[in-house]
Amino acid sequence: VLTRRIIPCLDVDGGRVVKGTSFVNLRDAGDPAELAAQYDREGGDELVFLDITASSDSRDTMVGVVQRVSEQVFIPLTVGGGIRSIEDVRRMLNAGADKVSINTAAINTPDLITDGANQFGSQCIVVAIDARRVVEGEEYPAPADESLVIDASSGWQVFTHGGRNPTGLDAVKWAQRAVGLGSGEILLTSMDEDGQLNGYDLELTRAISRAVPVPVIASGGAGNLEHLYDAFTGGEADAVLAASIFHFGTYSIAEAKNYLASRDIPMRV
């Protein structure tokens, strides 16, 4: 049986870990290297480091911070934010990342997914998808590829640049395309639920988990341990990403794992 993974997430802005609500109202949550070391000790299965303003500020990911974080952890580290080229991918892997997460660049230059998978293996290439439910009557841009247009009956729209720019892409169709191009994993964030602490968007998570043959990491909305359980069962996710509940000490990773194991979710404890 495949064990399910718990992945703490470090959203980094200006060299500090921050946490917001639906991608705004950021508050400080600490030093990235210190938090990374703590999560490694506590038994996190992996760690995700996202430089959340690199794309919107059009700058490179902070290599120095990535190096400091990678020196603290012995678990797989995924780094994202501002990765636009094969050179950026290589730089992050050289700085200590095990995988890179690409979001905006994957949409702008889909060849980056394929080139990255060919050079470093698809297990290194995580495509991150920030999606929001389409509201009836909402206007959205027409994507260049008509086959990826939003399915109005069940639609979630993909956003880029840290949730700032609508793309007109249907989240489920884009996930399938990304995997077809070589992505080995999907990191799926519900913008509607992010930081709300009301639970993951189970419908979105399940739709994408069923649509692709690679692992899906659910992100956005964990407020208690039952929400993690729901993501694995109702959402059919392979891993859960959480930030607020760990950063602010609501739960430890050990508590989360023990709770899930007690409810028959296979965990590495």
PDB file of C-alpha atoms in Angstrom:
ATOM      1  CA  VAL A   1       0.000   0.000   0.000  1.00  0.00           C
ATOM      2  CA  LEU A   2       1.339   3.417  -0.905  1.00  0.00           C
ATOM      3  CA  THR A   3       1.894   5.523   2.172  1.00  0.00           C
ATOM      4  CA  ARG A   4       0.291   8.927   2.104  1.00  0.00           C
ATOM      5  CA  ARG A   5       2.471  11.986   2.655  1.00  0.00           C
ATOM      6  CA  ILE A   6       2.213  15.039   4.880  1.00  0.00           C
ATOM      7  CA  ILE A   7       4.105  17.982   3.426  1.00  0.00           C
ATOM      8  CA  PRO A   8       4.582  21.233   5.326  1.00  0.00           C
ATOM      9  CA  CYS A   9       4.823  24.245   3.031  1.00  0.00           C
ATOM     10  CA  LEU A  10       7.081  27.259   3.422  1.00  0.00           C
ATOM     11  CA  ASP A  11       5.686  30.243   1.509  1.00  0.00           C
ATOM     12  CA  VAL A  12       8.626  32.649   1.451  1.00  0.00           C
ATOM     13  CA  ASP A  13       8.477  36.374   0.760  1.00  0.00           C
ATOM     14  CA  GLY A  14      11.494  38.627   1.324  1.00  0.00           C
ATOM     15  CA  GLY A  15      13.422  35.813   2.990  1.00  0.00           C
ATOM     16  CA  ARG A  16      10.736  35.102   5.640  1.00  0.00           C
ATOM     17  CA  VAL A  17       8.029  32.470   5.818  1.00  0.00           C
ATOM     18  CA  VAL A  18       4.585  34.055   5.492  1.00  0.00           C
ATOM     19  CA  LYS A  19       1.019  32.799   5.474  1.00  0.00           C
ATOM     20  CA  GLY A  20      -1.960  34.516   3.938  1.00  0.00           C
ATOM     21  CA  THR A  21      -5.639  34.008   3.247  1.00  0.00           C
ATOM     22  CA  SER A  22      -6.643  33.307  -0.354  1.00  0.00           C
ATOM     23  CA  PHE A  23      -3.191  34.587  -1.395  1.00  0.00           C
ATOM     24  CA  VAL A  24      -3.441  37.991   0.375  1.00  0.00           C
ATOM     25  CA  ASN A  25      -3.037  39.460   3.902  1.00  0.00           C
ATOM     26  CA  LEU A  26       0.331  37.841   4.518  1.00  0.00           C
ATOM     27  CA  ARG A  27       1.621  37.530   8.077  1.00  0.00           C
ATOM     28  CA  ASP A  28       5.065  36.498   9.271  1.00  0.00           C
ATOM     29  CA  ALA A  29       5.560  32.883  10.325  1.00  0.00           C
ATOM     30  CA  GLY A  30       9.297  32.695  10.917  1.00  0.00           C
ATOM     31  CA  ASP A  31      12.702  31.889   9.470  1.00  0.00           C
ATOM     32  CA  PRO A  32      12.664  29.363   6.608  1.00  0.00           C
ATOM     33  CA  ALA A  33      15.744  27.399   7.698  1.00  0.00           C
ATOM     34  CA  GLU A  34      14.569  27.159  11.315  1.00  0.00           C
ATOM     35  CA  LEU A  35      11.102  25.977  10.314  1.00  0.00           C
ATOM     36  CA  ALA A  36      12.581  23.521   7.808  1.00  0.00           C
ATOM     37  CA  ALA A  37      14.774  21.986  10.514  1.00  0.00           C
ATOM     38  CA  GLN A  38      11.774  21.710  12.834  1.00  0.00           C
ATOM     39  CA  TYR A  39       9.626  19.965  10.235  1.00  0.00           C
ATOM     40  CA  ASP A  40      12.448  17.598   9.375  1.00  0.00           C
ATOM     41  CA  ARG A  41      12.767  16.659  13.081  1.00  0.00           C
ATOM     42  CA  GLU A  42       9.004  16.306  13.474  1.00  0.00           C
ATOM     43  CA  GLY A  43       8.748  13.755  10.675  1.00  0.00           C
ATOM     44  CA  GLY A  44       7.478  15.675   7.668  1.00  0.00           C
ATOM     45  CA  ASP A  45       7.602  13.374   4.639  1.00  0.00           C
ATOM     46  CA  GLU A  46       8.735  16.136   2.319  1.00  0.00           C
ATOM     47  CA  LEU A  47       9.037  19.908   2.349  1.00  0.00           C
ATOM     48  CA  VAL A  48       7.811  22.436  -0.216  1.00  0.00           C
ATOM     49  CA  PHE A  49       9.488  25.857  -0.454  1.00  0.00           C
ATOM     50  CA  LEU A  50       7.655  28.431  -2.565  1.00  0.00           C
ATOM     51  CA  ASP A  51       9.109  31.865  -3.301  1.00  0.00           C
ATOM     52  CA  ILE A  52       5.630  33.301  -3.679  1.00  0.00           C
ATOM     53  CA  THR A  53       6.461  36.707  -5.146  1.00  0.00           C
ATOM     54  CA  ALA A  54       9.260  35.706  -7.542  1.00  0.00           C
ATOM     55  CA  SER A  55       6.963  35.462 -10.590  1.00  0.00           C
ATOM     56  CA  SER A  56       4.876  38.541  -9.843  1.00  0.00           C
ATOM     57  CA  ASP A  57       8.060  40.536  -9.077  1.00  0.00           C
ATOM     58  CA  SER A  58       9.788  39.067 -12.179  1.00  0.00           C
ATOM     59  CA  ARG A  59      12.854  37.994 -10.236  1.00  0.00           C
ATOM     60  CA  ASP A  60      14.744  34.758  -9.638  1.00  0.00           C
ATOM     61  CA  THR A  61      14.168  32.397  -6.734  1.00  0.00           C
ATOM     62  CA  MET A  62      16.382  33.142  -3.751  1.00  0.00           C
ATOM     63  CA  VAL A  63      19.136  30.572  -4.161  1.00  0.00           C
ATOM     64  CA  GLY A  64      20.823  31.468  -0.871  1.00  0.00           C
ATOM     65  CA  VAL A  65      17.650  30.809   1.109  1.00  0.00           C
ATOM     66  CA  VAL A  66      17.116  27.522  -0.741  1.00  0.00           C
ATOM     67  CA  GLN A  67      20.653  26.442   0.156  1.00  0.00           C
ATOM     68  CA  ARG A  68      20.116  27.332   3.822  1.00  0.00           C
ATOM     69  CA  VAL A  69      16.884  25.355   3.873  1.00  0.00           C
ATOM     70  CA  SER A  70      18.334  22.324   2.059  1.00  0.00           C
ATOM     71  CA  GLU A  71      21.178  22.126   4.578  1.00  0.00           C
ATOM     72  CA  GLN A  72      18.597  21.663   7.339  1.00  0.00           C
ATOM     73  CA  VAL A  73      16.580  18.839   5.835  1.00  0.00           C
ATOM     74  CA  PHE A  74      17.116  15.200   4.966  1.00  0.00           C
ATOM     75  CA  ILE A  75      13.692  14.757   3.403  1.00  0.00           C
ATOM     76  CA  PRO A  76      12.818  15.526  -0.229  1.00  0.00           C
ATOM     77  CA  LEU A  77      12.678  19.259  -0.898  1.00  0.00           C
ATOM     78  CA  THR A  78      10.564  20.802  -3.659  1.00  0.00           C
ATOM     79  CA  VAL A  79      11.326  24.394  -4.632  1.00  0.00           C
ATOM     80  CA  GLY A  80       9.083  26.677  -6.666  1.00  0.00           C
ATOM     81  CA  GLY A  81       8.553  30.309  -7.561  1.00  0.00           C
ATOM     82  CA  GLY A  82      10.223  32.197 -10.386  1.00  0.00           C
ATOM     83  CA  ILE A  83      11.557  29.148 -12.223  1.00  0.00           C
ATOM     84  CA  ARG A  84      11.430  30.016 -15.925  1.00  0.00           C
ATOM     85  CA  SER A  85      14.153  28.010 -17.668  1.00  0.00           C
ATOM     86  CA  ILE A  86      16.144  24.795 -17.664  1.00  0.00           C
ATOM     87  CA  GLU A  87      19.018  26.824 -16.164  1.00  0.00           C
ATOM     88  CA  ASP A  88      16.741  27.813 -13.258  1.00  0.00           C
ATOM     89  CA  VAL A  89      15.771  24.164 -12.742  1.00  0.00           C
ATOM     90  CA  ARG A  90      19.428  23.130 -12.695  1.00  0.00           C
ATOM     91  CA  ARG A  91      20.317  25.951 -10.300  1.00  0.00           C
ATOM     92  CA  MET A  92      17.662  24.839  -7.822  1.00  0.00           C
ATOM     93  CA  LEU A  93      18.680  21.179  -8.016  1.00  0.00           C
ATOM     94  CA  ASN A  94      22.297  22.236  -7.491  1.00  0.00           C
ATOM     95  CA  ALA A  95      21.231  24.355  -4.508  1.00  0.00           C
ATOM     96  CA  GLY A  96      19.825  21.230  -2.856  1.00  0.00           C
ATOM     97  CA  ALA A  97      16.282  20.829  -4.202  1.00  0.00           C
ATOM     98  CA  ASP A  98      15.104  17.328  -5.120  1.00  0.00           C
ATOM     99  CA  LYS A  99      12.226  18.575  -7.256  1.00  0.00           C
ATOM    100  CA  VAL A 100      11.143  21.868  -8.761  1.00  0.00           C
ATOM    101  CA  SER A 101       7.623  23.202  -8.904  1.00  0.00           C
ATOM    102  CA  ILE A 102       6.641  25.258 -11.928  1.00  0.00           C
ATOM    103  CA  ASN A 103       3.379  27.096 -12.355  1.00  0.00           C
ATOM    104  CA  THR A 104       3.458  30.322 -14.377  1.00  0.00           C
ATOM    105  CA  ALA A 105       6.325  29.168 -16.619  1.00  0.00           C
ATOM    106  CA  ALA A 106       4.658  25.810 -17.270  1.00  0.00           C
ATOM    107  CA  ILE A 107       1.757  27.679 -18.853  1.00  0.00           C
ATOM    108  CA  ASN A 108       3.858  30.305 -20.644  1.00  0.00           C
ATOM    109  CA  THR A 109       6.402  27.782 -21.974  1.00  0.00           C
ATOM    110  CA  PRO A 110       4.976  24.242 -21.781  1.00  0.00           C
ATOM    111  CA  ASP A 111       8.197  22.921 -23.370  1.00  0.00           C
ATOM    112  CA  LEU A 112       9.869  23.582 -20.020  1.00  0.00           C
ATOM    113  CA  ILE A 113       7.907  20.654 -18.552  1.00  0.00           C
ATOM    114  CA  THR A 114       9.089  18.299 -21.301  1.00  0.00           C
ATOM    115  CA  ASP A 115      12.664  19.571 -21.359  1.00  0.00           C
ATOM    116  CA  GLY A 116      12.897  19.346 -17.567  1.00  0.00           C
ATOM    117  CA  ALA A 117      11.503  15.818 -17.526  1.00  0.00           C
ATOM    118  CA  ASN A 118      13.866  14.736 -20.303  1.00  0.00           C
ATOM    119  CA  GLN A 119      16.948  16.190 -18.614  1.00  0.00           C
ATOM    120  CA  PHE A 120      16.278  15.479 -14.956  1.00  0.00           C
ATOM    121  CA  GLY A 121      13.497  12.863 -14.919  1.00  0.00           C
ATOM    122  CA  SER A 122       9.770  13.484 -14.601  1.00  0.00           C
ATOM    123  CA  GLN A 123       9.973  12.775 -10.854  1.00  0.00           C
ATOM    124  CA  CYS A 124      11.814  16.127 -10.556  1.00  0.00           C
ATOM    125  CA  ILE A 125       9.136  18.157 -12.329  1.00  0.00           C
ATOM    126  CA  VAL A 126       6.091  19.158 -10.292  1.00  0.00           C
ATOM    127  CA  VAL A 127       3.476  21.299 -12.026  1.00  0.00           C
ATOM    128  CA  ALA A 128       1.699  23.554  -9.558  1.00  0.00           C
ATOM    129  CA  ILE A 129      -1.852  24.563 -10.367  1.00  0.00           C
ATOM    130  CA  ASP A 130      -3.596  27.441  -8.582  1.00  0.00           C
ATOM    131  CA  ALA A 131      -7.289  27.092  -9.370  1.00  0.00           C
ATOM    132  CA  ARG A 132     -10.469  28.915  -8.491  1.00  0.00           C
ATOM    133  CA  ARG A 133     -14.041  27.898  -9.120  1.00  0.00           C
ATOM    134  CA  VAL A 134     -15.644  29.750 -12.009  1.00  0.00           C
ATOM    135  CA  VAL A 135     -18.558  31.937 -10.946  1.00  0.00           C
ATOM    136  CA  GLU A 136     -21.584  31.978 -13.233  1.00  0.00           C
ATOM    137  CA  GLY A 137     -21.440  34.860 -15.674  1.00  0.00           C
ATOM    138  CA  GLU A 138     -17.762  35.516 -14.969  1.00  0.00           C
ATOM    139  CA  GLU A 139     -15.667  36.755 -17.889  1.00  0.00           C
ATOM    140  CA  TYR A 140     -12.354  35.024 -18.451  1.00  0.00           C
ATOM    141  CA  PRO A 141      -9.700  35.153 -21.189  1.00  0.00           C
ATOM    142  CA  ALA A 142      -9.790  32.697 -24.080  1.00  0.00           C
ATOM    143  CA  PRO A 143      -6.770  30.380 -23.937  1.00  0.00           C
ATOM    144  CA  ALA A 144      -4.621  30.053 -27.039  1.00  0.00           C
ATOM    145  CA  ASP A 145      -5.333  26.321 -27.082  1.00  0.00           C
ATOM    146  CA  GLU A 146      -9.091  25.875 -27.482  1.00  0.00           C
ATOM    147  CA  SER A 147      -8.944  22.290 -26.212  1.00  0.00           C
ATOM    148  CA  LEU A 148      -8.099  23.679 -22.755  1.00  0.00           C
ATOM    149  CA  VAL A 149     -11.041  26.056 -22.523  1.00  0.00           C
ATOM    150  CA  ILE A 150     -12.969  25.985 -19.238  1.00  0.00           C
ATOM    151  CA  ASP A 151     -15.674  23.365 -18.894  1.00  0.00           C
ATOM    152  CA  ALA A 152     -18.492  25.664 -17.776  1.00  0.00           C
ATOM    153  CA  SER A 153     -20.505  22.883 -16.116  1.00  0.00           C
ATOM    154  CA  SER A 154     -17.828  22.038 -13.519  1.00  0.00           C
ATOM    155  CA  GLY A 155     -15.193  24.624 -14.150  1.00  0.00           C
ATOM    156  CA  TRP A 156     -12.169  25.687 -12.188  1.00  0.00           C
ATOM    157  CA  GLN A 157      -9.941  28.303 -13.778  1.00  0.00           C
ATOM    158  CA  VAL A 158      -6.139  28.241 -13.526  1.00  0.00           C
ATOM    159  CA  PHE A 159      -4.356  31.405 -12.341  1.00  0.00           C
ATOM    160  CA  THR A 160      -0.697  32.391 -12.689  1.00  0.00           C
ATOM    161  CA  HIS A 161       1.677  34.877 -11.023  1.00  0.00           C
ATOM    162  CA  GLY A 162       0.803  33.894  -7.462  1.00  0.00           C
ATOM    163  CA  GLY A 163      -2.929  33.896  -8.113  1.00  0.00           C
ATOM    164  CA  ARG A 164      -2.988  37.301  -9.795  1.00  0.00           C
ATOM    165  CA  ASN A 165      -3.614  36.506 -13.462  1.00  0.00           C
ATOM    166  CA  PRO A 166      -6.530  34.499 -14.885  1.00  0.00           C
ATOM    167  CA  THR A 167      -5.620  32.224 -17.814  1.00  0.00           C
ATOM    168  CA  GLY A 168      -8.938  30.916 -19.093  1.00  0.00           C
ATOM    169  CA  LEU A 169      -7.497  27.392 -18.756  1.00  0.00           C
ATOM    170  CA  ASP A 170      -9.648  24.621 -17.310  1.00  0.00           C
ATOM    171  CA  ALA A 171      -7.818  23.182 -14.286  1.00  0.00           C
ATOM    172  CA  VAL A 172      -8.658  19.526 -14.984  1.00  0.00           C
ATOM    173  CA  LYS A 173      -7.746  19.741 -18.671  1.00  0.00           C
ATOM    174  CA  TRP A 174      -4.539  21.609 -17.878  1.00  0.00           C
ATOM    175  CA  ALA A 175      -3.529  18.982 -15.303  1.00  0.00           C
ATOM    176  CA  GLN A 176      -3.969  16.273 -17.923  1.00  0.00           C
ATOM    177  CA  ARG A 177      -1.966  18.247 -20.459  1.00  0.00           C
ATOM    178  CA  ALA A 178       0.846  18.919 -17.945  1.00  0.00           C
ATOM    179  CA  VAL A 179       1.169  15.217 -17.160  1.00  0.00           C
ATOM    180  CA  GLY A 180       1.141  14.434 -20.868  1.00  0.00           C
ATOM    181  CA  LEU A 181       4.055  16.845 -21.286  1.00  0.00           C
ATOM    182  CA  GLY A 182       6.071  15.034 -18.603  1.00  0.00           C
ATOM    183  CA  SER A 183       5.100  16.322 -15.153  1.00  0.00           C
ATOM    184  CA  GLY A 184       5.558  13.630 -12.504  1.00  0.00           C
ATOM    185  CA  GLU A 185       3.333  15.219  -9.891  1.00  0.00           C
ATOM    186  CA  ILE A 186       0.610  17.868  -9.559  1.00  0.00           C
ATOM    187  CA  LEU A 187       0.596  20.361  -6.683  1.00  0.00           C
ATOM    188  CA  LEU A 188      -2.999  21.559  -6.601  1.00  0.00           C
ATOM    189  CA  THR A 189      -4.015  24.635  -4.623  1.00  0.00           C
ATOM    190  CA  SER A 190      -7.588  25.777  -4.238  1.00  0.00           C
ATOM    191  CA  MET A 191      -7.469  29.576  -4.185  1.00  0.00           C
ATOM    192  CA  ASP A 192     -11.003  29.650  -2.778  1.00  0.00           C
ATOM    193  CA  GLU A 193      -9.983  27.628   0.271  1.00  0.00           C
ATOM    194  CA  ASP A 194      -6.373  28.766   0.765  1.00  0.00           C
ATOM    195  CA  GLY A 195      -5.802  29.936   4.348  1.00  0.00           C
ATOM    196  CA  GLN A 196      -9.536  29.743   5.145  1.00  0.00           C
ATOM    197  CA  LEU A 197      -9.021  26.723   7.441  1.00  0.00           C
ATOM    198  CA  ASN A 198     -12.359  25.260   6.308  1.00  0.00           C
ATOM    199  CA  GLY A 199     -10.936  22.204   4.567  1.00  0.00           C
ATOM    200  CA  TYR A 200      -9.630  21.433   1.091  1.00  0.00           C
ATOM    201  CA  ASP A 201     -11.768  21.765  -2.042  1.00  0.00           C
ATOM    202  CA  LEU A 202     -12.565  18.053  -2.179  1.00  0.00           C
ATOM    203  CA  GLU A 203     -14.488  18.243  -5.434  1.00  0.00           C
ATOM    204  CA  LEU A 204     -11.587  19.904  -7.243  1.00  0.00           C
ATOM    205  CA  THR A 205      -9.005  17.572  -5.684  1.00  0.00           C
ATOM    206  CA  ARG A 206     -11.014  14.467  -6.566  1.00  0.00           C
ATOM    207  CA  ALA A 207     -11.650  15.647 -10.135  1.00  0.00           C
ATOM    208  CA  ILE A 208      -7.929  16.088 -10.783  1.00  0.00           C
ATOM    209  CA  SER A 209      -6.855  12.974  -8.838  1.00  0.00           C
ATOM    210  CA  ARG A 210      -9.161  10.908 -11.053  1.00  0.00           C
ATOM    211  CA  ALA A 211      -8.052  12.667 -14.241  1.00  0.00           C
ATOM    212  CA  VAL A 212      -4.300  12.053 -13.987  1.00  0.00           C
ATOM    213  CA  PRO A 213      -2.132   8.954 -13.396  1.00  0.00           C
ATOM    214  CA  VAL A 214       0.478  10.743 -11.236  1.00  0.00           C
ATOM    215  CA  PRO A 215       0.381  11.749  -7.547  1.00  0.00           C
ATOM    216  CA  VAL A 216      -1.711  14.783  -6.632  1.00  0.00           C
ATOM    217  CA  ILE A 217      -0.805  16.951  -3.641  1.00  0.00           C
ATOM    218  CA  ALA A 218      -3.835  18.718  -2.152  1.00  0.00           C
ATOM    219  CA  SER A 219      -3.197  22.265  -0.970  1.00  0.00           C
ATOM    220  CA  GLY A 220      -5.246  25.125   0.405  1.00  0.00           C
ATOM    221  CA  GLY A 221      -7.608  25.006   3.345  1.00  0.00           C
ATOM    222  CA  ALA A 222      -6.393  22.666   6.089  1.00  0.00           C
ATOM    223  CA  GLY A 223      -7.724  23.856   9.441  1.00  0.00           C
ATOM    224  CA  ASN A 224      -7.818  20.639  11.449  1.00  0.00           C
ATOM    225  CA  LEU A 225      -6.712  17.019  11.243  1.00  0.00           C
ATOM    226  CA  GLU A 226     -10.029  15.798   9.915  1.00  0.00           C
ATOM    227  CA  HIS A 227      -9.483  18.007   6.860  1.00  0.00           C
ATOM    228  CA  LEU A 228      -6.308  16.050   6.096  1.00  0.00           C
ATOM    229  CA  TYR A 229      -8.246  12.799   6.390  1.00  0.00           C
ATOM    230  CA  ASP A 230     -10.950  14.163   4.076  1.00  0.00           C
ATOM    231  CA  ALA A 231      -8.363  15.104   1.439  1.00  0.00           C
ATOM    232  CA  PHE A 232      -7.087  11.522   1.336  1.00  0.00           C
ATOM    233  CA  THR A 233     -10.532   9.904   1.373  1.00  0.00           C
ATOM    234  CA  GLY A 234     -13.015  12.305  -0.261  1.00  0.00           C
ATOM    235  CA  GLY A 235     -10.373  14.099  -2.319  1.00  0.00           C
ATOM    236  CA  GLU A 236      -8.431  10.930  -3.266  1.00  0.00           C
ATOM    237  CA  ALA A 237      -5.161  12.880  -2.881  1.00  0.00           C
ATOM    238  CA  ASP A 238      -1.778  11.173  -2.536  1.00  0.00           C
ATOM    239  CA  ALA A 239      -0.341  13.875  -0.274  1.00  0.00           C
ATOM    240  CA  VAL A 240      -1.529  16.893   1.681  1.00  0.00           C
ATOM    241  CA  LEU A 241       0.213  20.221   1.896  1.00  0.00           C
ATOM    242  CA  ALA A 242      -0.396  22.297   5.005  1.00  0.00           C
ATOM    243  CA  ALA A 243       1.034  25.523   6.373  1.00  0.00           C
ATOM    244  CA  SER A 244      -1.083  27.418   8.914  1.00  0.00           C
ATOM    245  CA  ILE A 245      -1.855  24.451  11.173  1.00  0.00           C
ATOM    246  CA  PHE A 246       1.849  23.648  11.506  1.00  0.00           C
ATOM    247  CA  HIS A 247       3.445  27.116  11.400  1.00  0.00           C
ATOM    248  CA  PHE A 248       1.334  28.509  14.219  1.00  0.00           C
ATOM    249  CA  GLY A 249       1.580  25.415  16.398  1.00  0.00           C
ATOM    250  CA  THR A 250      -2.029  24.234  16.159  1.00  0.00           C
ATOM    251  CA  TYR A 251      -0.803  20.688  15.547  1.00  0.00           C
ATOM    252  CA  SER A 252       2.535  18.951  15.200  1.00  0.00           C
ATOM    253  CA  ILE A 253       3.271  16.687  12.264  1.00  0.00           C
ATOM    254  CA  ALA A 254       3.469  13.742  14.672  1.00  0.00           C
ATOM    255  CA  GLU A 255      -0.053  14.487  15.934  1.00  0.00           C
ATOM    256  CA  ALA A 256      -1.295  14.637  12.349  1.00  0.00           C
ATOM    257  CA  LYS A 257       0.359  11.336  11.439  1.00  0.00           C
ATOM    258  CA  ASN A 258      -0.869   9.538  14.545  1.00  0.00           C
ATOM    259  CA  TYR A 259      -4.401  10.753  13.950  1.00  0.00           C
ATOM    260  CA  LEU A 260      -4.376   9.654  10.301  1.00  0.00           C
ATOM    261  CA  ALA A 261      -2.784   6.294  11.093  1.00  0.00           C
ATOM    262  CA  SER A 262      -5.485   5.705  13.720  1.00  0.00           C
ATOM    263  CA  ARG A 263      -8.056   6.222  10.966  1.00  0.00           C
ATOM    264  CA  ASP A 264      -6.364   3.676   8.690  1.00  0.00           C
ATOM    265  CA  ILE A 265      -4.587   6.084   6.373  1.00  0.00           C
ATOM    266  CA  PRO A 266      -1.195   4.453   5.597  1.00  0.00           C
ATOM    267  CA  MET A 267       1.480   6.729   7.102  1.00  0.00           C
ATOM    268  CA  ARG A 268       5.228   6.600   7.577  1.00  0.00           C
ATOM    269  CA  VAL A 269       5.393   7.129  11.360  1.00  0.00           C
TER     270      VAL A 269
END
